[in-house]
Amino acid sequence: MGTKTADEAGAGTGTEAATDEEKVDVTKSGDVTEDAAEPADILSAGDEDGDELPEARVKEPSIVGQGAGAIVSAAIGMVSLSGSWVGTVASARENINGQLEMQAVSNPSIATQLEAQYGDAWHATALWGGIFALVALIVGVAVLARPAFGVPGKPQPVWIKSVSWAGVSLGVIGLLLAVLKYTDVLLGLPST
């Protein structure tokens, strides 16, 4: 059995010959790519003072909360106009209280009966409608005012402004109607 020479083993001679260690060794490379750079190198690469982050590293603020707030404002504004379950329950409760008051009094007048059974229930409905309208108004105004406290120069999307203004408008209308109902200007009890 003989030994093989470098030519028989398939390795080249002269400058073409290289050992396995030279082919595999990647740690000797002096070039550092941007992907392999240290985070401190990337942070200082954008500005000499280190005050600003590179554009790729700046986190964009999310508008999900603003969009949700705008939709909630409009939905609560609609609830203030159409009535809510809470207002219905409060109205029914006032109606029952009025019936109990009528049983306690031996001979109540018609005006007292109307006020106890229907007027108080109407006022409870108006009160809860006004509370929902006020919440819709506050949430809508908060969403519209949010960009003033956010990232400067970042405009609020148009759809968020539109839905927020709808919530504010519905809140104002609901609040106005609630005040008119509570003061008996709108659909007050008939006079006896």
Coordinates of C-alpha atoms in Angstrom, one line a residue:
M1 CA 0.0 0.0 0.0
G2 CA 1.3 3.3 -0.9
T3 CA 0.7 6.7 0.3
K4 CA -1.0 9.3 -1.7
T5 CA 0.6 12.6 -2.6
A6 CA -1.0 16.0 -2.6
D7 CA -1.9 15.7 -6.3
E8 CA -3.6 12.3 -5.9
A9 CA -5.7 13.5 -2.9
G10 CA -7.2 16.2 -5.0
A11 CA -5.6 19.2 -3.3
G12 CA -3.9 21.8 -5.5
T13 CA -0.3 22.9 -5.2
G14 CA 1.2 26.3 -4.8
T15 CA -1.1 29.3 -4.3
E16 CA -4.2 27.3 -5.0
A17 CA -3.7 24.9 -2.1
A18 CA -5.5 25.8 1.1
T19 CA -6.0 23.9 4.3
D20 CA -9.3 23.0 5.7
E21 CA -8.7 25.4 8.6
E22 CA -8.4 28.4 6.2
K23 CA -11.5 27.5 4.3
V24 CA -13.7 27.1 7.4
D25 CA -12.4 29.8 9.6
V26 CA -14.9 32.7 9.5
T27 CA -13.9 34.3 12.7
K28 CA -10.8 35.9 11.1
S29 CA -13.0 38.2 9.0
G30 CA -12.6 41.8 10.0
D31 CA -15.7 43.0 8.2
V32 CA -18.8 43.4 10.4
T33 CA -22.1 43.5 8.7
E34 CA -25.0 45.7 9.9
D35 CA -26.9 42.6 11.0
A36 CA -24.1 41.4 13.2
A37 CA -23.2 44.8 14.7
E38 CA -23.7 45.4 18.3
P39 CA -26.8 47.3 19.4
A40 CA -24.7 50.1 20.8
D41 CA -23.0 50.5 17.4
I42 CA -26.4 50.8 15.6
L43 CA -27.7 53.3 18.1
S44 CA -24.7 55.6 17.9
A45 CA -24.6 55.3 14.1
G46 CA -27.6 57.6 13.6
D47 CA -26.3 60.6 15.4
E48 CA -22.9 61.5 16.9
D49 CA -24.6 62.9 20.1
G50 CA -26.7 59.8 20.6
D51 CA -29.8 61.9 20.9
E52 CA -31.8 60.4 18.1
L53 CA -32.4 56.8 17.1
P54 CA -32.1 55.7 13.5
E55 CA -35.4 55.8 11.5
A56 CA -35.7 52.0 11.5
R57 CA -35.6 51.9 15.3
V58 CA -38.2 54.6 16.1
K59 CA -41.4 53.0 17.2
E60 CA -44.6 54.3 15.5
P61 CA -47.4 55.1 17.9
S62 CA -50.4 52.8 17.5
I63 CA -53.8 54.3 16.6
V64 CA -55.8 51.3 17.8
G65 CA -56.8 53.0 21.0
Q66 CA -57.9 56.2 19.2
G67 CA -59.9 54.2 16.7
A68 CA -61.6 52.2 19.5
G69 CA -62.3 55.3 21.5
A70 CA -63.9 57.0 18.4
I71 CA -66.1 53.9 17.8
V72 CA -67.1 53.7 21.5
S73 CA -68.0 57.3 21.5
A74 CA -70.3 57.0 18.5
A75 CA -71.9 53.8 19.9
I76 CA -72.5 55.3 23.3
G77 CA -74.0 58.4 21.6
M78 CA -76.4 56.2 19.7
V79 CA -77.3 54.4 23.0
S80 CA -78.1 57.8 24.6
L81 CA -80.6 58.6 21.8
S82 CA -82.2 55.2 21.5
G83 CA -82.3 54.2 25.1
S84 CA -80.4 51.7 27.1
W85 CA -81.1 48.6 29.2
V86 CA -80.1 50.5 32.3
G87 CA -82.5 53.3 31.5
T88 CA -85.3 50.8 30.9
V89 CA -84.7 49.1 34.2
A90 CA -84.5 52.4 36.1
S91 CA -87.8 53.5 34.5
A92 CA -89.5 50.2 35.5
R93 CA -88.2 50.5 39.0
E94 CA -89.5 54.1 39.3
N95 CA -92.9 52.8 38.0
I96 CA -93.0 50.1 40.6
N97 CA -92.1 52.6 43.3
G98 CA -94.9 54.9 42.1
Q99 CA -97.4 52.0 42.3
L100 CA -96.3 51.3 45.9
E101 CA -96.7 54.9 46.8
M102 CA -100.2 54.9 45.4
Q103 CA -101.2 51.9 47.5
A104 CA -99.9 53.7 50.7
V105 CA -102.0 56.8 50.0
S106 CA -105.8 56.3 50.6
N107 CA -107.1 58.7 48.0
P108 CA -104.4 60.3 45.8
S109 CA -105.2 62.9 43.2
I110 CA -104.8 62.2 39.5
A111 CA -101.8 64.6 39.2
T112 CA -100.1 62.7 42.1
Q113 CA -100.8 59.4 40.4
L114 CA -99.4 60.5 37.1
E115 CA -96.3 61.9 38.6
A116 CA -95.7 58.9 40.8
Q117 CA -96.3 56.2 38.1
Y118 CA -95.1 58.0 34.9
G119 CA -93.3 61.2 35.6
D120 CA -90.6 59.6 37.8
A121 CA -90.1 56.8 35.3
W122 CA -89.7 59.4 32.5
H123 CA -87.2 61.4 34.5
A124 CA -85.2 58.2 35.3
T125 CA -85.0 57.4 31.5
A126 CA -83.9 61.0 30.8
L127 CA -81.3 60.9 33.5
W128 CA -79.7 57.7 32.2
G129 CA -79.9 58.9 28.6
G130 CA -78.1 62.1 29.7
I131 CA -75.4 60.1 31.5
F132 CA -74.7 58.0 28.4
A133 CA -74.7 61.2 26.3
L134 CA -72.2 62.9 28.6
V135 CA -69.9 59.8 28.5
A136 CA -70.1 59.8 24.6
L137 CA -69.2 63.5 24.6
I138 CA -66.3 63.1 26.9
V139 CA -64.8 60.1 25.1
G140 CA -65.2 61.8 21.7
V141 CA -63.5 65.0 22.9
A142 CA -60.7 63.0 24.4
V143 CA -60.1 61.1 21.2
L144 CA -60.1 64.4 19.2
A145 CA -57.7 66.0 21.7
R146 CA -55.3 63.0 21.8
P147 CA -53.0 64.1 18.9
A148 CA -52.1 67.3 20.9
F149 CA -50.4 65.0 23.5
G150 CA -48.9 62.5 21.0
V151 CA -46.1 62.5 18.5
P152 CA -45.7 66.0 17.0
G153 CA -46.3 66.2 13.3
K154 CA -48.2 62.9 13.2
P155 CA -51.7 63.6 11.9
Q156 CA -54.7 61.7 13.1
P157 CA -56.3 59.5 10.5
V158 CA -59.4 61.1 8.9
W159 CA -61.7 58.2 9.8
I160 CA -60.9 58.5 13.5
K161 CA -61.7 62.3 13.3
S162 CA -65.0 61.6 11.5
V163 CA -66.2 58.9 13.9
S164 CA -65.1 61.0 16.9
W165 CA -67.0 64.0 15.6
A166 CA -70.0 61.8 15.1
G167 CA -69.8 60.6 18.7
V168 CA -69.4 64.2 20.0
S169 CA -72.4 65.3 17.9
L170 CA -74.6 62.4 19.1
G171 CA -73.5 63.1 22.7
V172 CA -74.5 66.8 22.4
I173 CA -77.9 65.9 20.8
G174 CA -78.4 63.2 23.5
L175 CA -77.5 65.6 26.3
L176 CA -79.9 68.2 24.9
L177 CA -82.7 65.8 24.6
A178 CA -82.1 64.4 28.1
V179 CA -82.3 67.9 29.6
L180 CA -85.5 68.6 27.7
K181 CA -87.1 65.4 28.8
Y182 CA -86.0 65.8 32.4
T183 CA -87.3 69.3 32.7
D184 CA -90.6 68.2 31.0
V185 CA -90.2 70.6 28.1
L186 CA -90.2 67.6 25.7
L187 CA -93.2 65.2 26.1
G188 CA -94.0 66.3 29.6
L189 CA -96.9 64.9 31.6
P190 CA -100.4 66.2 30.7
S191 CA -101.8 68.8 33.0
T192 CA -104.7 67.7 35.1

